[in-house]
CSV table of C-alpha atoms and ligand atoms in Angstrom, one decimal:
chain,number,residue,atom,x,y,z
A,22,UNK,CA,-22.7,23.7,1.5
A,23,UNK,CA,-26.2,22.4,2.0
A,24,UNK,CA,-29.0,23.2,-0.4
A,25,UNK,CA,-32.8,22.5,-0.5
A,26,UNK,CA,-33.9,21.5,-4.0
A,27,UNK,CA,-37.4,21.7,-5.4
A,28,UNK,CA,-38.7,20.0,-8.6
A,29,UNK,CA,-42.2,20.6,-10.0
A,30,UNK,CA,-41.8,21.1,-13.7
A,31,UNK,CA,-43.7,18.0,-14.9
A,32,UNK,CA,-45.5,15.2,-13.0
A,33,UNK,CA,-43.3,14.7,-10.0
A,34,UNK,CA,-43.5,16.8,-6.9
A,35,UNK,CA,-40.1,16.5,-5.3
A,36,UNK,CA,-37.8,18.0,-2.7
A,37,UNK,CA,-34.3,17.0,-1.6
A,38,UNK,CA,-31.5,18.1,0.7
A,39,UNK,CA,-28.0,17.7,-0.9
A,40,UNK,CA,-24.6,18.8,0.4
A,41,UNK,CA,-21.2,18.9,-1.3
A,42,UNK,CA,-19.5,16.2,0.9
A,43,UNK,CA,-16.3,14.8,-0.6
A,44,UNK,CA,-17.6,11.3,-0.1
A,45,UNK,CA,-20.2,10.8,-2.8
A,46,UNK,CA,-22.4,8.5,-0.6
A,47,UNK,CA,-22.8,11.2,2.0
A,48,UNK,CA,-24.1,13.9,-0.4
A,49,UNK,CA,-27.8,13.2,-0.6
A,50,UNK,CA,-29.4,13.7,2.8
A,51,UNK,CA,-32.9,13.2,1.6
A,52,UNK,CA,-34.7,12.8,-1.7
A,53,UNK,CA,-38.5,12.7,-1.6
A,54,UNK,CA,-40.5,12.2,-4.8
A,55,UNK,CA,-44.2,12.0,-5.2
A,56,UNK,CA,-45.3,10.9,-8.6
A,57,UNK,CA,-48.7,11.9,-10.1
A,58,UNK,CA,-49.1,8.7,-12.0
A,59,UNK,CA,-52.4,8.0,-10.4
A,60,UNK,CA,-53.8,11.4,-11.3
A,61,UNK,CA,-52.8,11.2,-15.0
A,62,UNK,CA,-53.1,7.6,-15.9
A,63,UNK,CA,-56.9,7.7,-16.6
A,64,UNK,CA,-56.0,10.2,-19.4
A,65,UNK,CA,-53.1,8.2,-20.8
A,66,UNK,CA,-50.7,11.2,-20.4
A,67,UNK,CA,-50.0,14.3,-18.4
A,68,UNK,CA,-52.8,16.9,-18.0
A,69,UNK,CA,-51.1,20.2,-17.2
A,70,UNK,CA,-54.0,21.6,-15.1
A,71,UNK,CA,-54.2,18.5,-13.0
A,72,UNK,CA,-50.4,18.5,-12.6
A,73,UNK,CA,-50.4,22.2,-11.4
A,74,UNK,CA,-53.1,21.5,-8.8
A,75,UNK,CA,-51.4,18.4,-7.5
A,76,UNK,CA,-48.1,20.3,-7.1
A,77,UNK,CA,-49.9,23.0,-5.2
A,78,UNK,CA,-51.7,20.4,-3.0
A,79,UNK,CA,-48.6,18.4,-2.1
A,80,UNK,CA,-45.4,20.5,-2.4
A,81,UNK,CA,-45.4,22.0,1.2
A,82,UNK,CA,-45.7,18.5,2.7
A,83,UNK,CA,-43.0,17.1,0.4
A,84,UNK,CA,-40.6,19.9,1.4
A,85,UNK,CA,-41.3,19.2,5.1
A,86,UNK,CA,-40.8,15.5,4.6
A,87,UNK,CA,-37.4,16.2,2.9
A,88,UNK,CA,-36.4,18.5,5.8
A,89,UNK,CA,-37.5,16.0,8.4
A,90,UNK,CA,-35.8,13.0,6.7
A,91,UNK,CA,-32.5,15.0,6.4
A,92,UNK,CA,-33.0,16.2,10.0
A,93,UNK,CA,-32.1,19.8,9.2
A,94,UNK,CA,-33.8,23.2,9.8
A,95,UNK,CA,-34.3,26.0,7.3
A,96,UNK,CA,-31.6,28.0,9.3
A,97,UNK,CA,-29.0,25.4,8.5
A,98,UNK,CA,-29.3,25.5,4.7
A,99,UNK,CA,-27.2,27.7,2.5
A,100,UNK,CA,-29.7,28.2,-0.3
A,101,UNK,CA,-32.9,27.1,-2.0
A,102,UNK,CA,-32.8,25.8,-5.6
A,103,UNK,CA,-35.9,25.3,-7.7
A,104,UNK,CA,-36.6,24.3,-11.2
A,105,UNK,CA,-37.3,27.5,-13.2
A,106,UNK,CA,-38.1,25.8,-16.5
A,107,UNK,CA,-38.4,24.3,-19.0
A,108,UNK,CA,-41.6,22.6,-18.2
A,109,UNK,CA,-45.3,23.0,-17.5
A,110,UNK,CA,-45.8,26.6,-16.5
A,111,UNK,CA,-48.3,25.9,-13.7
A,112,UNK,CA,-46.0,23.5,-11.9
A,113,UNK,CA,-42.9,25.6,-12.3
A,114,UNK,CA,-44.8,28.6,-10.8
A,115,UNK,CA,-45.7,26.6,-7.7
A,116,UNK,CA,-42.1,25.4,-7.1
A,117,UNK,CA,-40.6,28.8,-7.8
A,118,UNK,CA,-43.0,30.7,-5.5
A,119,UNK,CA,-42.4,28.3,-2.6
A,120,UNK,CA,-38.6,28.6,-3.1
A,121,UNK,CA,-38.8,32.4,-3.2
A,122,UNK,CA,-40.9,32.5,-0.1
A,123,UNK,CA,-38.5,30.4,1.9
A,124,UNK,CA,-35.5,32.3,0.5
A,125,UNK,CA,-37.0,35.7,1.4
A,126,UNK,CA,-38.2,34.7,4.9
A,127,UNK,CA,-35.0,33.0,5.8
A,128,UNK,CA,-32.8,35.4,3.9
A,129,UNK,CA,-31.0,32.7,1.9
A,130,UNK,CA,-29.9,32.8,-1.7
A,131,UNK,CA,-32.4,31.6,-4.3
A,132,UNK,CA,-31.2,29.7,-7.3
A,133,UNK,CA,-33.4,29.1,-10.3
A,134,UNK,CA,-32.2,25.9,-12.0
A,135,UNK,CA,-32.7,24.8,-15.6
A,136,UNK,CA,-34.3,21.4,-15.3
A,137,UNK,CA,-32.1,20.1,-18.2
A,138,UNK,CA,-29.0,21.3,-16.3
A,139,UNK,CA,-30.2,19.3,-13.3
A,140,UNK,CA,-30.2,16.2,-15.5
A,141,UNK,CA,-26.9,17.3,-17.2
A,142,UNK,CA,-25.0,17.7,-13.9
A,143,UNK,CA,-26.3,14.6,-12.1
A,144,UNK,CA,-23.3,12.5,-13.1
A,145,UNK,CA,-21.1,15.0,-11.1
A,146,UNK,CA,-23.2,14.3,-8.1
A,147,UNK,CA,-22.9,10.5,-8.3
A,148,UNK,CA,-19.2,10.4,-9.5
A,149,UNK,CA,-16.2,12.6,-9.7
A,150,UNK,CA,-16.0,13.6,-13.3
A,151,UNK,CA,-14.8,16.9,-14.7
A,152,UNK,CA,-15.7,19.0,-17.7
A,153,UNK,CA,-16.0,18.6,-20.6
A,154,UNK,CA,-18.1,15.5,-21.3
A,155,UNK,CA,-20.6,14.5,-24.0
A,156,UNK,CA,-24.2,14.2,-22.8
A,157,UNK,CA,-27.0,12.2,-24.3
A,158,UNK,CA,-30.1,13.7,-22.8
A,159,UNK,CA,-33.1,11.4,-23.3
A,160,UNK,CA,-36.3,12.4,-21.4
A,161,UNK,CA,-40.0,12.8,-22.0
A,162,UNK,CA,-39.6,16.2,-23.6
A,163,UNK,CA,-36.0,16.2,-25.0
A,164,UNK,CA,-33.6,14.2,-27.0
A,165,UNK,CA,-30.3,15.9,-27.4
A,166,UNK,CA,-26.6,15.4,-27.7
A,167,UNK,CA,-24.6,18.2,-26.0
A,168,UNK,CA,-21.1,19.0,-24.9
A,169,UNK,CA,-21.1,20.0,-21.3
A,170,UNK,CA,-18.3,22.4,-21.1
A,171,UNK,CA,-18.9,24.0,-17.7
A,172,UNK,CA,-21.7,25.1,-15.4
A,173,UNK,CA,-24.1,27.0,-17.7
A,174,UNK,CA,-22.0,26.3,-20.8
A,175,UNK,CA,-23.4,23.9,-23.2
A,176,UNK,CA,-22.9,23.2,-26.9
A,177,UNK,CA,-25.7,21.4,-28.5
A,178,UNK,CA,-24.7,19.1,-31.3
A,179,UNK,CA,-28.1,17.7,-32.2
A,180,UNK,CA,-31.7,17.4,-31.1
A,181,UNK,CA,-34.9,15.6,-32.2
A,182,UNK,CA,-36.7,17.0,-35.2
A,183,UNK,CA,-40.0,15.5,-34.0
A,184,UNK,CA,-40.7,13.3,-31.0
A,185,UNK,CA,-38.4,13.0,-27.9
A,186,UNK,CA,-37.5,9.3,-27.2
A,187,UNK,CA,-39.4,9.2,-23.9
A,188,UNK,CA,-42.4,10.5,-25.8
A,189,UNK,CA,-42.1,7.8,-28.4
A,190,UNK,CA,-41.9,5.2,-25.5
A,191,UNK,CA,-45.0,6.7,-24.0
A,192,UNK,CA,-47.0,6.8,-27.2
A,193,UNK,CA,-46.1,3.3,-28.2
A,194,UNK,CA,-47.0,2.0,-24.8
A,195,UNK,CA,-50.4,3.8,-25.1
A,196,UNK,CA,-51.0,2.2,-28.6
A,197,UNK,CA,-50.3,-1.3,-27.1
A,198,UNK,CA,-52.6,-0.6,-24.2
A,199,UNK,CA,-49.8,-0.7,-21.7
A,200,UNK,CA,-50.9,2.5,-20.0
A,201,UNK,CA,-49.0,5.4,-18.5
A,202,UNK,CA,-46.2,6.0,-17.8
A,203,UNK,CA,-45.1,4.1,-20.8
A,204,UNK,CA,-41.3,3.9,-20.7
A,205,UNK,CA,-41.0,1.5,-17.7
A,206,UNK,CA,-43.9,-0.6,-19.0
A,207,UNK,CA,-42.4,-1.0,-22.5
A,208,UNK,CA,-39.1,-2.0,-20.8
A,209,UNK,CA,-40.8,-4.6,-18.6
A,210,UNK,CA,-42.8,-6.1,-21.5
A,211,UNK,CA,-39.7,-6.2,-23.7
A,212,UNK,CA,-37.9,-8.6,-21.3
A,213,UNK,CA,-39.8,-11.6,-22.7
A,214,UNK,CA,-39.8,-10.4,-26.3
A,215,UNK,CA,-37.9,-11.3,-29.4
A,216,UNK,CA,-36.2,-8.1,-30.5
A,217,UNK,CA,-35.7,-9.4,-34.1
A,218,UNK,CA,-39.4,-10.3,-34.6
A,219,UNK,CA,-40.5,-7.0,-36.2
A,220,UNK,CA,-38.4,-5.2,-38.7
A,221,UNK,CA,-38.7,-1.5,-37.6
A,222,UNK,CA,-37.0,1.5,-39.2
A,223,UNK,CA,-33.9,3.1,-37.6
A,224,UNK,CA,-34.6,6.8,-38.4
A,225,UNK,CA,-31.5,9.0,-39.0
A,226,UNK,CA,-29.1,6.0,-38.8
A,227,UNK,CA,-26.1,6.5,-41.1
A,228,UNK,CA,-26.8,10.2,-41.6
A,229,UNK,CA,-24.3,12.9,-40.9
A,230,UNK,CA,-24.7,15.0,-37.8
A,231,UNK,CA,-26.4,14.4,-34.4
A,232,UNK,CA,-30.1,15.0,-35.0
A,233,UNK,CA,-32.7,12.5,-34.0
A,234,UNK,CA,-36.1,11.5,-35.3
A,235,UNK,CA,-38.5,9.1,-33.7
A,236,UNK,CA,-41.9,9.8,-35.3
A,237,UNK,CA,-41.3,7.3,-38.1
A,238,UNK,CA,-40.4,4.6,-35.6
A,239,UNK,CA,-43.6,5.3,-33.7
A,240,UNK,CA,-45.7,5.2,-36.9
A,241,UNK,CA,-44.1,1.8,-37.8
A,242,UNK,CA,-45.1,0.5,-34.5
A,243,UNK,CA,-48.7,1.7,-35.1
A,244,UNK,CA,-48.7,0.0,-38.5
A,245,UNK,CA,-47.6,-3.3,-37.0
A,246,UNK,CA,-50.4,-3.1,-34.4
A,247,UNK,CA,-52.9,-2.4,-37.2
A,248,UNK,CA,-51.6,-5.3,-39.2
A,249,UNK,CA,-52.0,-7.7,-36.4
A,250,UNK,CA,-55.3,-6.0,-35.3
A,251,UNK,CA,-55.1,-4.4,-31.9
A,252,UNK,CA,-57.8,-6.7,-30.5
A,253,UNK,CA,-55.8,-9.8,-31.7
A,254,UNK,CA,-52.5,-8.9,-30.1
A,255,UNK,CA,-51.5,-11.4,-27.4
A,256,UNK,CA,-49.0,-10.7,-24.7
A,257,UNK,CA,-46.2,-12.3,-26.8
A,258,UNK,CA,-46.9,-10.0,-29.7
A,259,UNK,CA,-46.7,-7.0,-27.3
A,260,UNK,CA,-43.5,-8.3,-25.8
A,261,UNK,CA,-41.9,-8.8,-29.3
A,262,UNK,CA,-43.0,-5.4,-30.5
A,263,UNK,CA,-41.7,-3.7,-27.3
A,264,UNK,CA,-38.4,-5.5,-27.7
A,265,UNK,CA,-38.1,-4.7,-31.4
A,266,UNK,CA,-38.9,-1.0,-30.7
A,267,UNK,CA,-36.2,-0.9,-28.0
A,268,UNK,CA,-33.7,-2.6,-30.3
A,269,UNK,CA,-34.4,0.0,-33.0
A,270,UNK,CA,-34.2,2.9,-30.6
A,271,UNK,CA,-30.9,1.5,-29.2
A,272,UNK,CA,-29.4,1.2,-32.7
A,273,UNK,CA,-30.3,4.9,-33.4
A,274,UNK,CA,-28.8,6.1,-30.2
A,275,UNK,CA,-25.6,4.2,-30.8
A,276,UNK,CA,-25.2,5.6,-34.3
A,277,UNK,CA,-26.0,9.2,-33.1
A,278,UNK,CA,-23.6,8.9,-30.2
A,279,UNK,CA,-20.8,7.8,-32.5
A,280,UNK,CA,-21.2,10.9,-34.5
A,281,UNK,CA,-21.5,13.0,-31.3
A,282,UNK,CA,-18.2,11.5,-30.0
A,283,UNK,CA,-16.5,12.3,-33.2
A,284,UNK,CA,-17.6,15.9,-33.1
A,285,UNK,CA,-16.8,16.1,-29.3
A,286,UNK,CA,-13.3,14.8,-29.9
A,287,UNK,CA,-12.7,17.1,-32.8
A,288,UNK,CA,-13.1,20.0,-30.3
A,289,UNK,CA,-11.7,18.2,-27.2
A,290,UNK,CA,-9.2,15.5,-28.5
A,291,UNK,CA,-8.8,13.9,-25.1
A,292,UNK,CA,-12.6,13.9,-24.3
A,293,UNK,CA,-13.6,10.3,-23.5
A,294,UNK,CA,-16.7,10.5,-21.2
A,295,UNK,CA,-20.3,9.9,-22.4
A,296,UNK,CA,-23.0,10.7,-19.8
A,297,UNK,CA,-26.6,9.5,-20.4
A,298,UNK,CA,-29.3,11.3,-18.4
A,299,UNK,CA,-33.0,11.8,-18.3
A,300,UNK,CA,-35.9,9.4,-17.8
A,301,UNK,CA,-35.0,7.0,-20.7
A,302,UNK,CA,-31.5,6.6,-19.2
A,303,UNK,CA,-33.3,4.5,-16.5
A,304,UNK,CA,-33.9,1.9,-19.2
A,305,UNK,CA,-31.4,-1.0,-18.6
A,306,UNK,CA,-31.7,-2.5,-22.0
A,307,UNK,CA,-30.9,0.9,-23.6
A,308,UNK,CA,-28.0,1.3,-21.1
A,309,UNK,CA,-26.6,-2.1,-22.0
A,310,UNK,CA,-26.7,-1.3,-25.7
A,311,UNK,CA,-24.9,2.0,-25.1
A,312,UNK,CA,-22.3,0.1,-23.1
A,313,UNK,CA,-21.2,-1.3,-26.5
A,314,UNK,CA,-19.6,2.1,-27.1
A,315,UNK,CA,-17.2,1.6,-24.2
A,316,UNK,CA,-15.3,-0.9,-26.3
A,317,UNK,CA,-15.9,0.3,-29.9
A,318,UNK,CA,-15.2,4.0,-29.0
A,319,UNK,CA,-12.9,3.5,-26.0
A,320,UNK,CA,-14.9,5.7,-23.7
A,321,UNK,CA,-16.1,5.9,-20.2
A,322,UNK,CA,-19.9,5.6,-20.0
A,323,UNK,CA,-21.7,7.1,-17.0
A,324,UNK,CA,-25.4,6.5,-16.3
A,325,UNK,CA,-26.8,7.7,-12.9
A,326,UNK,CA,-28.8,5.3,-10.8
A,327,UNK,CA,-32.4,4.8,-11.9
A,328,UNK,CA,-34.0,7.1,-9.2
A,329,UNK,CA,-31.7,9.9,-10.3
A,330,UNK,CA,-32.4,9.5,-14.0
A,331,UNK,CA,-36.1,10.2,-13.7
A,332,UNK,CA,-37.2,13.5,-12.4
A,333,UNK,CA,-36.1,14.2,-8.8
A,334,UNK,CA,-35.1,17.2,-6.7
A,335,UNK,CA,-31.6,15.9,-5.7
A,336,UNK,CA,-30.4,16.8,-9.2
A,337,UNK,CA,-31.9,20.3,-8.8
A,338,UNK,CA,-30.3,20.8,-5.4
A,339,UNK,CA,-26.9,19.6,-6.8
A,340,UNK,CA,-27.2,22.0,-9.8
A,341,UNK,CA,-27.9,24.7,-7.2
A,342,UNK,CA,-24.7,23.8,-5.3
A,343,UNK,CA,-22.7,23.9,-8.5
A,344,UNK,CA,-24.2,27.3,-9.5
A,345,UNK,CA,-23.9,28.9,-6.1
A,346,UNK,CA,-20.2,27.8,-5.8
A,347,UNK,CA,-19.5,29.4,-9.2
A,348,UNK,CA,-21.2,32.6,-8.0
A,349,UNK,CA,-24.6,32.3,-9.7
A,350,UNK,CA,-27.8,33.2,-7.8
A,351,UNK,CA,-31.1,34.4,-9.0
A,352,UNK,CA,-33.1,37.5,-8.2
A,353,UNK,CA,-36.5,37.1,-6.5
A,354,UNK,CA,-37.8,38.7,-9.7
A,355,UNK,CA,-36.9,35.6,-11.7
A,356,UNK,CA,-39.8,34.7,-14.0
A,357,UNK,CA,-40.5,31.0,-14.8
A,358,UNK,CA,-39.2,30.0,-18.2
A,359,UNK,CA,-41.4,27.4,-19.9
A,360,UNK,CA,-38.9,27.3,-22.7
A,361,UNK,CA,-35.2,27.5,-21.6
A,362,UNK,CA,-32.7,25.9,-24.0
A,363,UNK,CA,-29.3,24.8,-22.5
A,364,UNK,CA,-27.6,26.2,-25.6
A,365,UNK,CA,-29.4,29.4,-26.7
A,366,UNK,CA,-27.1,29.7,-29.7
A,367,UNK,CA,-28.0,26.3,-31.2
A,368,UNK,CA,-29.6,26.7,-34.6
A,369,UNK,CA,-33.1,25.2,-35.0
A,370,UNK,CA,-33.2,21.5,-36.1
A,371,UNK,CA,-35.3,22.4,-39.1
A,372,UNK,CA,-33.4,21.5,-42.2
A,373,UNK,CA,-32.0,18.4,-40.8
A,374,UNK,CA,-33.5,16.5,-43.7
A,375,UNK,CA,-36.6,15.1,-42.0
A,376,UNK,CA,-40.0,16.5,-41.3
A,377,UNK,CA,-39.7,19.6,-39.1
B,420,KG4,O1,-36.6,13.0,-17.2
B,420,KG4,P1,-38.0,12.5,-17.0
B,420,KG4,O2,-38.4,11.8,-15.7
B,420,KG4,O3,-39.0,13.7,-17.2
B,420,KG4,C1,-38.8,14.7,-18.2
B,420,KG4,O4,-38.0,15.6,-17.9
B,420,KG4,O5,-39.4,14.5,-19.3
B,420,KG4,O6,-38.4,11.5,-18.2
B,420,KG4,C2,-39.6,11.0,-18.3
B,420,KG4,C3,-39.6,10.1,-19.6
B,420,KG4,C4,-41.0,9.5,-19.9
B,420,KG4,O7,-41.2,9.6,-21.2
B,420,KG4,C5,-40.8,8.1,-19.4
B,420,KG4,O8,-41.7,7.2,-20.2
B,420,KG4,C6,-39.4,7.8,-19.7
B,420,KG4,O9,-38.7,9.0,-19.4
B,420,KG4,N1,-38.9,6.7,-19.0
B,420,KG4,C7,-38.4,5.6,-19.5
B,420,KG4,C8,-38.1,4.7,-18.5
B,420,KG4,N2,-38.3,5.3,-17.3
B,420,KG4,C9,-38.8,6.6,-17.6
B,420,KG4,N3,-38.3,5.2,-20.8
B,420,KG4,C10,-37.8,4.0,-21.1
B,420,KG4,N4,-37.5,3.1,-20.1
B,420,KG4,C11,-37.6,3.4,-18.8
B,420,KG4,N5,-37.3,2.5,-17.9
B,421,ZN,ZN1,-36.6,15.5,-16.6
């Protein structure tokens, strides 16, 4: 099975061709990603209108580049998968309309994919793991622990009550003048920093359950900057603050994942796989910290390669393959879903004991 995937829900315009070859290294035929960093960096964050226009301008070329790189024609593909949400509505409309147009002209199945499901299933593209597994989803818009039970079947154990972790990375980077996108810049700066220099809070650590909170950590970073005086911060101060922030975030993730693993195992006693996905999973320092759980919790830890952690269309194509194989296609009437939870039955995080 060969699927064209399209991703346009945030600030990456992407297209990919992916097949279900038994050999993992033969699955991705092409994976083209155009980031809009240049368009958004003057504003220090994503501007939805600019994002939508950039997707519209570039998507056709990106799709053709992916087709050419994979050396396939539209007649050879078995379906078109596109991100149907959650995300910025303008970009999602652009991707969905293109996918529907190709599907209707070429008479191929169209599959609307939940962007979060793309992240959630990436580990099954890059390794042979079966359901169920525990997923730590850490991206720019989401921070959740979920049990992945099957295609389309998710049980959310916890979510953030305020900022997502990627968002906290981005905001801290902005405060330190590191620019956009923040996550990779904080990671790079932290390499030469002392992670014990600043004593930052570990929100939610030690509490029951699997919810997260990062706004207090972000505020503590702001206070440190104010204390030193933003104009007085030298590159070593920035490196130390980035490293201390990463250390604190890592401590929180480890604590939350331990609770998540306990809950996972109370439902699935033999469950022993933890998958980390989403942009923040690209952070090697966070990945190394989470690797501590391999020994203390006796689990297998799976983190996809960097280029498949951050937004891409290979994950959307792969989710399309998984969905099509299990008999799920979408109607050409599908309406983009700017909000699309993986677990619609999860209760709101309000009441988790921290600011809602
Ligand atoms: O999954 P993703 O590409 O887009 C969303 O679905 O949100 O995640 C983007 C987020 C951004 O907040 C970005 O700063 C963060 O992931 N990110 C990182 C790293 N690379 C990307 N955060 C920390 N360290 C990184 N190396
Ligand atoms: Zn994403």
